XYZ file of C-alpha atoms in Angstrom:
758
model
C 134.834 58.276 -25.300
C 134.336 59.102 -28.965
C 137.141 59.160 -31.467
C 137.477 61.122 -34.684
C 140.595 60.829 -36.807
C 142.097 64.036 -38.168
C 145.373 64.092 -40.052
C 145.904 60.510 -38.990
C 145.835 61.337 -35.284
C 142.726 60.434 -33.289
C 141.320 63.239 -31.141
C 139.611 61.852 -28.069
C 136.580 63.684 -26.778
C 134.867 62.810 -23.532
C 131.102 62.382 -23.885
C 130.590 65.243 -21.427
C 132.771 67.709 -23.335
C 131.331 66.555 -26.658
C 127.718 67.103 -25.648
C 128.039 70.088 -23.373
C 127.362 72.836 -25.922
C 123.898 74.353 -25.641
C 122.109 76.424 -28.287
C 123.161 77.522 -31.775
C 124.110 80.608 -33.775
C 123.587 81.882 -37.305
C 125.975 82.834 -40.060
C 125.243 86.470 -40.751
C 125.801 88.996 -43.485
C 128.553 90.924 -41.691
C 130.278 90.677 -38.323
C 132.383 93.618 -37.284
C 133.931 92.683 -33.945
C 133.908 95.285 -31.197
C 137.342 96.847 -30.559
C 139.110 94.970 -27.782
C 139.011 98.084 -25.624
C 135.210 97.929 -25.693
C 134.894 94.243 -24.821
C 135.740 94.651 -21.129
C 133.241 97.500 -20.831
C 130.249 95.288 -21.640
C 130.040 92.554 -18.997
C 126.227 92.525 -19.181
C 126.483 91.252 -22.756
C 128.200 88.045 -21.667
C 126.375 84.766 -21.094
C 126.527 83.742 -17.412
C 129.939 82.346 -16.517
C 131.820 81.719 -13.272
C 133.149 84.827 -11.547
C 136.591 83.279 -11.271
C 138.802 82.987 -14.311
C 139.757 85.001 -17.320
C 137.638 86.567 -20.028
C 139.489 88.830 -22.487
C 136.514 89.276 -24.834
C 132.894 88.231 -25.316
C 133.849 84.922 -26.916
C 136.348 83.222 -24.593
C 136.430 82.352 -20.888
C 139.137 80.318 -19.160
C 138.167 78.913 -15.758
C 140.661 78.104 -12.970
C 139.954 74.399 -13.456
C 141.092 74.747 -17.059
C 137.683 74.547 -18.745
C 137.624 76.874 -21.747
C 134.181 78.150 -22.740
C 133.794 79.504 -26.266
C 130.663 81.350 -27.329
C 129.229 80.657 -30.759
C 127.409 83.836 -31.762
C 125.944 82.528 -35.016
C 122.922 80.223 -35.410
C 123.232 76.501 -36.045
C 120.838 75.216 -38.688
C 122.694 72.164 -39.906
C 125.600 73.960 -41.548
C 127.883 73.103 -38.622
C 128.758 76.607 -37.482
C 128.935 75.465 -33.855
C 131.359 72.751 -34.910
C 133.546 75.132 -36.898
C 133.907 78.666 -35.504
C 134.730 77.576 -31.926
C 137.331 75.145 -33.281
C 139.047 77.991 -35.149
C 139.194 80.060 -31.950
C 140.428 77.052 -29.955
C 143.178 76.298 -32.477
C 144.413 79.891 -32.401
C 144.322 79.829 -28.575
C 146.007 76.442 -28.327
C 143.145 74.810 -26.456
C 142.394 71.096 -26.364
C 138.874 70.612 -27.751
C 138.290 67.846 -25.182
C 138.379 70.607 -22.537
C 136.308 73.148 -24.463
C 132.652 73.889 -23.840
C 130.699 75.581 -26.620
C 127.815 77.769 -25.519
C 125.316 79.770 -27.543
C 125.323 83.535 -27.596
C 122.068 85.407 -27.043
C 121.077 88.218 -29.375
C 123.366 91.118 -28.508
C 125.141 93.860 -30.467
C 128.313 93.167 -28.488
C 128.935 90.319 -30.950
C 128.641 92.484 -34.051
C 126.245 91.270 -36.742
C 124.738 87.924 -35.742
C 122.535 87.418 -38.786
C 123.349 83.942 -40.034
C 122.767 84.741 -43.644
C 124.650 85.563 -46.805
C 127.135 82.670 -46.442
C 129.197 84.964 -44.248
C 129.838 83.155 -40.962
C 133.355 82.219 -42.035
C 134.183 84.534 -44.917
C 133.595 87.795 -43.061
C 134.912 86.933 -39.629
C 137.642 84.336 -40.149
C 140.508 86.667 -39.280
C 138.601 88.462 -36.530
C 137.858 85.195 -34.755
C 141.488 84.190 -35.025
C 142.350 87.400 -33.183
C 139.795 86.457 -30.512
C 141.793 83.317 -29.747
C 145.172 84.936 -30.293
C 144.395 87.704 -27.793
C 143.631 85.179 -25.067
C 146.748 83.192 -25.978
C 148.948 86.304 -25.812
C 147.704 87.138 -22.319
C 148.161 83.614 -20.978
C 151.686 83.475 -22.357
C 152.444 86.861 -20.786
C 151.476 85.578 -17.324
C 153.544 82.404 -17.679
C 156.571 84.315 -18.960
C 156.452 86.691 -15.984
C 156.313 83.794 -13.509
C 159.317 82.154 -15.100
C 161.204 85.407 -15.725
C 161.704 84.642 -19.410
C 160.839 86.576 -22.612
C 157.305 85.921 -23.810
C 158.548 85.093 -27.298
C 160.349 82.040 -25.904
C 157.052 80.504 -24.782
C 154.385 78.680 -26.766
C 150.740 77.799 -26.087
C 149.492 74.406 -27.156
C 147.611 71.413 -25.750
C 145.790 73.602 -23.217
C 148.995 74.871 -21.575
C 151.853 77.334 -21.963
C 155.292 75.760 -22.442
C 158.831 77.066 -22.131
C 160.702 74.582 -24.343
C 164.190 75.642 -23.225
C 163.545 74.791 -19.573
C 160.878 72.154 -20.244
C 158.462 73.924 -17.893
C 154.729 74.222 -18.459
C 151.639 75.729 -16.835
C 148.059 74.784 -17.658
C 145.626 77.418 -18.838
C 143.640 77.083 -15.618
C 146.718 77.816 -13.497
C 147.183 81.092 -15.381
C 143.562 82.197 -15.626
C 143.145 84.351 -12.519
C 146.387 86.262 -13.081
C 145.568 86.755 -16.767
C 142.301 88.391 -15.702
C 144.347 91.160 -14.035
C 146.074 92.154 -17.277
C 144.944 94.853 -19.693
C 143.667 93.452 -22.973
C 146.325 94.131 -25.634
C 145.526 96.134 -28.745
C 145.038 94.115 -31.915
C 148.299 95.464 -33.367
C 150.164 93.913 -30.451
C 148.726 90.453 -31.069
C 150.323 88.040 -33.540
C 148.431 85.266 -35.291
C 149.866 81.781 -35.491
C 151.301 80.441 -38.745
C 148.449 78.691 -40.566
C 150.345 75.416 -40.269
C 149.706 75.492 -36.505
C 145.921 75.618 -36.935
C 145.795 71.867 -36.583
C 142.123 71.362 -37.442
C 141.831 73.864 -40.291
C 140.360 72.242 -43.384
C 139.974 68.854 -41.701
C 136.805 66.802 -41.240
C 135.518 67.741 -37.796
C 132.949 65.961 -35.598
C 129.484 67.490 -35.527
C 129.159 68.900 -32.019
C 125.383 68.590 -31.848
C 125.158 65.312 -33.757
C 124.726 62.950 -30.770
C 122.016 65.144 -29.220
C 120.196 65.415 -32.541
C 120.116 61.676 -33.203
C 119.150 60.825 -29.606
C 116.398 63.432 -29.382
C 118.112 65.594 -26.754
C 118.661 68.576 -29.040
C 116.488 71.609 -28.359
C 114.813 73.216 -31.369
C 112.353 76.101 -31.314
C 109.268 74.036 -30.533
C 111.072 71.976 -27.859
C 111.271 74.766 -25.265
C 108.857 74.274 -22.359
C 108.257 76.812 -19.583
C 106.077 76.425 -16.475
C 102.525 77.525 -17.191
C 103.202 77.800 -20.926
C 100.315 77.985 -23.382
C 100.394 77.269 -27.120
C 99.148 79.694 -29.765
C 98.346 79.334 -33.443
C 97.199 82.188 -35.659
C 94.564 82.469 -38.368
C 96.344 84.920 -40.673
C 94.913 86.957 -43.563
C 95.062 84.885 -46.771
C 96.210 87.990 -48.677
C 99.294 89.901 -47.575
C 98.124 93.243 -46.230
C 94.619 92.025 -45.448
C 92.951 92.535 -42.084
C 90.144 91.178 -39.942
C 86.716 92.547 -40.849
C 84.826 90.576 -38.185
C 85.152 87.323 -36.301
C 83.063 85.036 -34.105
C 85.012 82.902 -31.616
C 82.028 81.109 -30.051
C 82.826 77.676 -31.492
C 86.549 78.158 -30.910
C 86.143 78.915 -27.219
C 83.972 75.825 -26.847
C 86.848 73.526 -27.863
C 88.261 71.790 -24.745
C 91.644 73.291 -23.871
C 91.188 76.612 -25.676
C 91.724 79.483 -23.240
C 91.620 82.732 -25.203
C 91.515 84.315 -28.636
C 93.650 87.386 -29.271
C 93.381 89.742 -32.241
C 96.789 90.793 -33.508
C 97.341 94.251 -35.023
C 97.370 94.481 -38.808
C 100.746 95.558 -40.219
C 101.412 99.019 -41.549
C 103.197 99.219 -44.884
C 105.957 98.536 -45.630
C 105.827 95.069 -44.111
C 109.446 94.765 -42.939
C 109.419 92.108 -40.174
C 105.983 92.836 -38.750
C 103.508 90.022 -38.048
C 100.753 89.710 -40.638
C 97.974 90.184 -38.085
C 94.925 87.932 -37.703
C 93.486 86.044 -34.726
C 95.575 83.966 -32.308
C 93.955 80.947 -30.702
C 95.587 80.276 -27.326
C 95.240 76.855 -25.747
C 96.653 74.446 -23.228
C 98.262 72.366 -25.970
C 98.867 72.268 -29.725
C 95.953 69.982 -30.603
C 93.422 72.258 -28.914
C 94.911 75.304 -30.637
C 94.636 73.573 -34.017
C 91.052 72.444 -33.406
C 90.056 75.883 -32.171
C 91.614 77.561 -35.156
C 89.751 75.318 -37.583
C 86.339 76.443 -36.342
C 87.078 80.144 -35.935
C 84.662 82.211 -38.040
C 86.572 85.089 -39.665
C 85.684 87.510 -42.442
C 88.573 89.340 -44.111
C 89.151 92.656 -45.813
C 91.684 91.494 -48.369
C 93.088 94.898 -49.229
C 95.042 96.136 -52.231
C 96.700 92.810 -53.093
C 93.458 90.857 -53.533
C 93.787 90.899 -57.312
C 97.288 89.408 -57.366
C 97.308 86.563 -59.877
C 100.456 84.717 -60.947
C 99.438 84.218 -64.574
C 98.444 87.840 -65.017
C 101.505 89.146 -63.197
C 103.765 87.078 -65.411
C 102.443 89.007 -68.379
C 103.179 92.259 -66.570
C 106.787 91.176 -66.121
C 107.050 90.121 -69.783
C 105.712 93.513 -70.791
C 108.287 95.189 -68.552
C 111.230 93.398 -70.190
C 109.806 94.205 -73.625
C 110.919 97.813 -73.238
C 114.162 99.442 -72.204
C 114.744 99.599 -68.473
C 117.117 101.411 -66.175
C 120.674 100.844 -67.443
C 122.771 99.335 -64.652
C 125.749 98.206 -66.678
C 127.010 99.355 -70.068
C 130.054 98.600 -72.208
C 130.274 99.723 -75.820
C 126.983 100.115 -77.699
C 124.943 96.936 -77.490
C 121.810 98.472 -79.006
C 123.657 99.586 -82.125
C 125.440 96.248 -82.456
C 122.139 94.393 -82.146
C 120.423 96.674 -84.644
C 123.074 96.009 -87.290
C 123.613 92.317 -86.590
C 122.944 89.821 -89.359
C 122.300 87.104 -86.822
C 120.647 87.401 -83.416
C 119.445 85.037 -80.748
C 116.841 85.990 -78.145
C 115.170 84.059 -75.334
C 112.871 84.805 -72.417
C 113.168 83.051 -69.061
C 110.728 82.953 -66.160
C 110.940 81.791 -62.563
C 107.968 81.781 -60.137
C 107.830 82.616 -56.466
C 109.556 80.026 -54.303
C 109.084 79.105 -50.648
C 111.873 78.350 -48.182
C 110.108 75.278 -46.750
C 112.644 74.387 -44.035
C 111.862 71.051 -42.399
C 111.171 72.802 -39.077
C 108.395 75.424 -39.388
C 108.904 78.668 -37.434
C 108.375 78.531 -33.670
C 109.140 80.812 -30.740
C 108.438 80.907 -27.013
C 107.965 84.271 -25.288
C 107.448 85.269 -21.684
C 106.397 88.868 -21.043
C 106.243 90.011 -17.430
C 107.254 93.053 -15.434
C 107.868 95.141 -18.517
C 110.436 92.650 -19.837
C 110.316 89.992 -22.522
C 112.370 86.813 -22.698
C 112.326 84.805 -25.926
C 113.538 81.378 -27.059
C 113.463 81.035 -30.844
C 114.835 79.146 -33.821
C 116.059 82.396 -35.326
C 118.822 83.150 -37.791
C 118.877 86.770 -36.683
C 118.535 87.186 -32.903
C 119.346 90.890 -33.002
C 116.578 91.588 -35.516
C 114.246 89.461 -33.383
C 115.142 91.563 -30.357
C 114.504 94.776 -32.273
C 111.175 93.607 -33.690
C 109.904 92.317 -30.341
C 110.796 95.629 -28.696
C 109.017 97.537 -31.474
C 105.916 95.361 -31.286
C 105.668 95.671 -27.494
C 106.665 99.340 -27.372
C 109.546 98.720 -24.949
C 113.278 99.372 -25.075
C 115.507 96.694 -26.607
C 117.417 96.476 -23.342
C 114.276 94.892 -21.853
C 114.273 92.057 -24.412
C 116.394 88.897 -24.218
C 116.534 86.502 -27.173
C 117.930 82.994 -26.667
C 118.779 81.023 -29.810
C 117.812 77.365 -30.142
C 118.870 74.941 -32.829
C 117.214 75.472 -36.200
C 115.820 72.640 -38.284
C 116.841 74.457 -41.456
C 116.281 78.097 -42.278
C 117.420 79.063 -45.810
C 116.773 82.732 -44.946
C 113.194 82.376 -43.701
C 114.143 82.458 -40.028
C 116.070 85.687 -40.346
C 112.682 87.440 -40.547
C 111.320 87.459 -36.972
C 107.591 88.078 -37.531
C 106.765 84.820 -35.741
C 108.874 85.861 -32.737
C 106.958 89.134 -32.393
C 103.676 87.173 -32.602
C 104.714 85.110 -29.583
C 105.579 88.230 -27.601
C 102.320 90.002 -28.415
C 100.200 87.017 -27.412
C 102.179 86.402 -24.213
C 101.574 89.973 -23.110
C 97.875 89.698 -23.940
C 97.294 86.509 -21.922
C 99.766 87.147 -19.099
C 101.531 83.795 -19.494
C 104.416 82.243 -21.426
C 103.326 81.365 -24.961
C 104.725 79.103 -27.635
C 103.845 80.441 -31.086
C 103.714 77.423 -33.388
C 103.480 77.593 -37.170
C 102.403 74.554 -39.177
C 103.755 73.529 -42.568
C 100.675 75.098 -44.162
C 101.275 78.362 -42.293
C 104.862 78.419 -43.465
C 104.063 77.758 -47.119
C 101.123 80.171 -47.275
C 102.643 83.064 -45.326
C 106.297 83.031 -46.318
C 108.585 85.847 -47.376
C 108.690 84.449 -50.899
C 111.626 84.342 -53.208
C 110.826 86.770 -55.982
C 109.210 85.849 -59.263
C 111.268 87.028 -62.227
C 111.192 87.501 -66.020
C 114.331 88.003 -68.112
C 115.032 88.610 -71.780
C 118.492 87.944 -73.166
C 119.488 89.016 -76.652
C 122.827 88.354 -78.359
C 124.344 89.429 -81.668
C 126.740 87.125 -83.526
C 129.261 88.140 -86.181
C 129.944 86.264 -89.425
C 132.243 83.812 -87.662
C 129.666 83.073 -84.977
C 131.389 85.066 -82.225
C 129.099 86.834 -79.766
C 129.712 90.572 -80.183
C 126.787 92.021 -78.244
C 124.796 90.993 -75.172
C 121.706 92.690 -73.779
C 119.994 91.486 -70.646
C 116.701 92.860 -69.327
C 115.359 91.722 -65.994
C 112.221 92.444 -63.958
C 111.375 91.191 -60.486
C 109.815 92.708 -57.360
C 112.847 93.369 -55.164
C 113.543 92.511 -51.553
C 113.690 96.233 -50.856
C 109.916 96.327 -51.349
C 109.317 94.976 -47.830
C 111.327 97.820 -46.332
C 110.559 100.803 -48.577
C 108.101 99.745 -51.276
C 110.933 99.826 -53.837
C 110.064 98.741 -57.389
C 113.635 98.455 -58.721
C 116.159 95.914 -57.485
C 119.057 97.318 -55.506
C 122.744 96.776 -56.185
C 122.888 93.901 -53.695
C 120.491 91.830 -55.766
C 121.937 92.889 -59.128
C 125.421 92.064 -57.877
C 124.366 88.439 -57.909
C 125.131 87.524 -61.486
C 124.372 90.807 -63.294
C 126.775 93.573 -62.272
C 129.568 91.095 -61.544
C 129.157 88.720 -64.504
C 132.435 88.517 -66.467
C 131.854 88.458 -70.232
C 134.527 88.708 -72.915
C 132.107 90.533 -75.246
C 132.743 94.029 -76.660
C 129.167 95.321 -76.242
C 127.235 94.551 -73.037
C 124.128 96.253 -71.696
C 122.182 95.239 -68.573
C 118.803 96.819 -67.786
C 116.714 96.684 -64.620
C 112.988 96.939 -65.339
C 110.365 98.092 -62.842
C 108.243 95.566 -60.949
C 105.884 96.152 -58.034
C 105.494 93.646 -55.196
C 102.077 92.294 -54.181
C 103.251 89.971 -51.407
C 106.131 89.767 -48.960
C 109.444 89.264 -50.772
C 112.472 87.955 -48.902
C 115.936 86.547 -49.420
C 116.253 82.794 -49.809
C 119.277 80.531 -50.088
C 121.456 82.072 -52.862
C 118.871 84.841 -53.421
C 118.835 86.481 -56.884
C 121.630 84.195 -58.076
C 118.940 81.540 -58.605
C 117.211 83.250 -61.507
C 120.267 85.097 -62.827
C 122.331 81.915 -63.126
C 119.378 80.052 -64.634
C 118.919 82.551 -67.454
C 122.600 83.269 -68.167
C 123.818 79.678 -68.106
C 120.823 78.448 -70.101
C 121.293 81.181 -72.710
C 124.980 80.388 -73.107
C 123.981 76.791 -73.777
C 121.495 78.014 -76.393
C 124.239 80.054 -78.055
C 126.454 76.971 -78.128
C 123.716 74.954 -79.832
C 123.085 77.727 -82.356
C 126.777 77.674 -83.264
C 127.114 73.890 -83.193
C 129.718 74.277 -80.467
C 130.595 72.311 -77.335
C 128.774 74.071 -74.459
C 131.921 73.946 -72.327
C 133.967 75.635 -75.033
C 131.248 78.240 -75.505
C 131.181 78.973 -71.776
C 134.961 79.329 -71.631
C 134.980 81.538 -74.729
C 132.433 83.964 -73.271
C 134.256 83.930 -69.953
C 137.456 84.965 -71.698
C 141.098 84.417 -70.740
C 142.289 84.186 -67.134
C 142.318 87.718 -65.704
C 141.173 89.954 -62.870
C 138.015 91.728 -64.004
C 137.769 95.402 -63.038
C 134.654 97.551 -62.602
C 135.712 99.428 -65.724
C 135.688 96.239 -67.802
C 132.273 95.400 -66.376
C 130.950 98.849 -67.250
C 129.932 99.771 -63.700
C 131.107 102.370 -61.213
C 131.412 99.853 -58.393
C 130.824 96.194 -57.592
C 129.217 95.650 -54.165
C 131.020 92.278 -54.045
C 128.963 90.784 -51.222
C 130.223 93.361 -48.753
C 133.927 92.619 -49.192
C 136.699 94.389 -51.055
C 137.631 93.633 -54.648
C 141.260 93.814 -53.595
C 140.859 90.827 -51.283
C 138.229 89.056 -53.392
C 138.680 90.063 -57.040
C 136.551 88.683 -59.846
C 139.000 86.121 -61.174
C 138.120 84.342 -64.421
C 141.075 82.010 -63.912
C 139.385 80.524 -60.852
C 136.135 80.148 -62.756
C 137.855 78.457 -65.670
C 139.557 76.094 -63.241
C 136.311 74.806 -61.691
C 134.745 74.414 -65.155
C 137.720 72.436 -66.436
C 137.851 70.369 -63.271
C 134.153 69.433 -63.211
C 134.148 68.474 -66.886
C 137.244 66.320 -66.371
C 135.698 64.539 -63.377
C 132.428 63.916 -65.241
C 134.204 62.630 -68.372
C 132.570 65.398 -70.367
C 134.370 64.574 -73.601
C 132.794 61.106 -73.649
C 129.342 62.331 -72.661
C 127.523 61.157 -75.778
C 126.354 57.818 -74.471
C 123.174 56.026 -75.413
C 120.288 57.060 -73.170
C 122.337 59.501 -71.083
C 123.222 63.182 -71.353
C 125.230 65.743 -69.385
C 124.549 69.412 -68.745
C 126.993 72.053 -67.505
C 126.642 75.379 -65.687
C 128.937 77.589 -63.596
C 128.419 80.642 -61.413
C 130.283 82.925 -59.007
C 128.333 83.903 -55.906
C 129.210 84.926 -52.364
C 132.804 85.137 -53.670
C 133.014 81.390 -54.437
C 133.365 79.803 -57.875
C 131.218 76.743 -58.528
C 130.669 74.533 -61.564
C 128.126 71.715 -61.840
C 127.561 68.857 -64.269
C 124.270 66.954 -64.093
C 123.695 63.588 -65.741
C 120.159 62.655 -66.813
C 118.591 59.485 -68.151
C 115.092 58.272 -68.981
C 113.469 55.614 -66.838
C 111.263 52.825 -68.261
C 108.225 55.133 -67.980
C 109.967 57.699 -70.190
C 110.437 60.058 -67.246
C 113.637 62.033 -66.831
C 115.798 61.093 -63.867
C 119.040 62.560 -62.541
C 121.425 59.656 -62.051
C 124.682 61.431 -61.173
C 125.970 64.899 -60.316
C 129.370 66.553 -60.005
C 130.022 69.817 -58.218
C 133.402 71.533 -58.000
C 133.984 74.590 -55.835
C 136.772 77.046 -55.166
C 135.733 78.574 -51.835
C 139.139 79.720 -50.628
C 140.130 78.622 -47.141
C 137.643 76.323 -45.419
C 137.445 75.312 -41.754
C 135.388 72.114 -41.615
C 135.745 69.898 -44.677
C 132.934 67.540 -43.678
C 130.357 70.327 -43.315
C 131.535 72.007 -46.516
C 131.027 68.798 -48.452
C 127.602 68.362 -46.858
C 126.624 71.898 -47.835
C 127.445 71.272 -51.472
C 125.668 67.904 -51.474
C 122.644 69.642 -49.994
C 122.897 72.414 -52.582
C 122.471 69.844 -55.361
C 119.280 68.506 -53.742
C 117.998 72.011 -52.993
C 118.702 73.198 -56.552
C 117.038 70.116 -58.024
C 113.915 70.737 -55.928
C 113.685 74.312 -57.170
C 114.348 73.336 -60.764
C 112.070 70.343 -61.027
C 109.137 71.316 -58.823
C 109.521 74.732 -57.189
C 106.554 77.055 -57.738
C 104.395 79.198 -55.504
C 101.428 80.620 -57.375
C 98.881 83.252 -56.367
C 95.170 83.448 -57.098
C 93.042 86.340 -55.859
C 96.023 87.416 -53.769
C 96.279 84.125 -51.845
C 98.873 81.359 -52.072
C 97.520 78.253 -53.820
C 100.030 75.764 -52.333
C 99.920 74.504 -48.766
C 102.236 71.549 -48.072
C 104.725 69.163 -49.628
C 101.950 67.478 -51.593
C 101.624 70.579 -53.799
C 104.952 72.288 -53.076
C 107.112 69.318 -54.008
C 110.656 68.669 -52.885
C 112.936 66.094 -54.454
C 112.364 62.741 -52.790
C 114.928 60.089 -51.965
C 114.220 57.966 -55.030
C 114.696 61.021 -57.264
C 118.105 62.016 -55.927
C 121.264 61.165 -57.869
C 122.761 57.799 -57.037
C 126.015 59.675 -56.615
C 126.856 63.303 -55.858
C 130.562 63.956 -56.349
C 131.889 66.977 -54.443
C 135.343 68.345 -55.141
C 136.596 71.360 -53.180
C 139.755 72.852 -54.634
C 142.428 73.249 -51.916
C 143.231 76.890 -51.267
C 144.988 79.181 -48.817
C 143.143 82.181 -50.196
C 140.713 84.175 -48.072
C 137.548 82.263 -47.127
C 134.530 82.593 -49.407
C 130.892 81.589 -48.982
C 129.857 77.946 -48.839
C 126.206 77.526 -47.804
C 124.624 79.189 -50.840
C 127.033 79.174 -53.841
C 126.331 75.554 -54.744
C 122.657 76.205 -55.514
C 122.609 78.572 -58.548
C 124.324 76.367 -61.173
C 122.218 73.266 -60.435
C 118.957 74.178 -62.192
C 120.588 75.462 -65.410
C 122.930 72.459 -65.546
C 119.874 70.235 -65.239
C 117.980 72.220 -67.888
C 120.954 71.934 -70.247
C 121.171 68.189 -69.630
C 117.456 67.804 -70.366
C 117.932 69.606 -73.676
C 120.911 67.406 -74.547
C 118.835 64.293 -73.836
C 115.451 65.264 -75.280
C 115.904 68.310 -77.495
C 113.340 70.162 -75.347
C 114.487 73.612 -74.295
C 113.354 74.521 -70.774
C 113.116 78.261 -70.136
C 111.013 78.343 -67.001
C 110.866 76.872 -63.536
C 109.616 74.369 -62.590
C 110.684 71.926 -65.287
C 107.742 69.662 -64.505
C 105.631 72.075 -66.551
C 107.675 71.305 -69.676
C 108.950 67.729 -69.410
C 108.029 64.425 -67.788
C 109.924 64.081 -64.509
């Protein structure tokens, strides 16, 4: 037995029930649950379950022996979604987690959107998943009430049974299951949610369901799947995105012991979307043979239109773009006129390079194509997109494709693009056997969907008293939309991440989007455009504070303005996309932002920050509906190198489910943000990526991490907000501001290692 204390009461979990969950699911951008009337009409969408028992929807099954099976439809990549969403459903149902089995949902539209992305696994489906559990509870209570001849509202469901307190009678869920299966599923309007106080695990620290399997090596990740007769494939891909094979000679490759075949993959047609990059697959009996065979493959490439892509030259193109007026995306007052007449102005340019996701587990997928069908096992964040892309690549109907989701060893957005899954399917069909498509670290770094490179120019006008009266912000970056349509302007979704939704108490504000063309695959990465928007805005505010001789915290609060709900009209926009959720439910609230700023500066003893050999830097940002503020403390080591010795992060994320995983996400965000700020840079030369592994695409190492990371999550009963991504954006600017406070060196580009000794 294992024991985990919650609210002072230990919850006992048998080893069997604790370990029984298989697979993982991903937190997606939006999950719209199917109407309850449609759930019963889709039995083929359900994972295999016993015929006996009760299943009111695609998420819950109650067996006659009392075992409750809950499907997790999102992907597990360390964020704890399998240890959180099923617990919410179980609490609403009244199930005992010691008698709950968590199973992984395959890719299927019956679940709604399964893309585990956009910090949305809780924030978009919290209430819907409560109704999943409440519907099952309502039906079980109805059966018990009929047996006892009492009103249903006199019965309660808890501890895996239905009770009638007045008569002290009870019936276990299993005893009610078969009769409940005969009932019609009630409409949502006829189902009542519990009071929040009865959700006994909500906001508590919950055990990590997959933890024991992970630490004992039993957990199944993408590369762990083994099928009878399976071969392993590795691909020599074009070094330049959009390139193709001119000629190849596989003589030496086929001579390597264990190599069975070479397969040429089709070159992609623009736009890239989620297509494989093409190249030559080396198929072998095992990974080592595939690697050896790939090394000696003789390939000549046609590098295509992106062969001239050069990071240094492209940076100048972006700087040129922000040097002229762009497309106005937000306008209040007349910023140009105010700037033209200002006696005092401040202007600064900021630059961020391409970044790679670099999850610890490189992409991997196993595919078996036979009889016109394809079955896939993959570490994917987006099983539905994987299903669609595999069907497209093979030219078959999606109904003939099954995608099983394994655990993910990190993802950060990379594994929501299923090019590697389609590669596995194409090679399996070509060789007539199951195939594991294995990427190496070098493959992953060199052939990523890169986070976009970006240039920004911020200009402010100050009046005689030093108040900022005008703000103009020009930004240029190749947008994510380029992989789908060839777009050269960022869409509202990217500009909503710190541009369209940025609250500023300034009378004249103008934001301009400048054109930028992509020359490689661009994709979303953890916190997406918030990374470079927060870096420029929070760094520039710090520069304004220095120019005025003002405390950076006071400057930030002044520009934020008084506590208020910010409307689209105040922002100077027609609408705010707001991460796919309504402004009524999730308004832009400067009071919440002020609160996290005041809290993090109090915790970090901001007012006594001027200590010998130590400096603090502050930044704050709203993203994915959460409000986060960060303070970073930096010192110099004996070698005169800058080190981060302590960090504080305060978040208002509304209602949370699993406090332990939330804290872990914010701790991880500090490390992730430090890696991007200190070392993150992917550069291109002659169209090809220059970096290849962690030796030249550095991550923060253990000795470089803060000795303490303080995480403070403000208690809230408000609607859930994002958690996985919002902690990242303020980290790099807070660190840059701390470096300036310590050294007087202003850092306006990532990575900082180019400007200071770290």
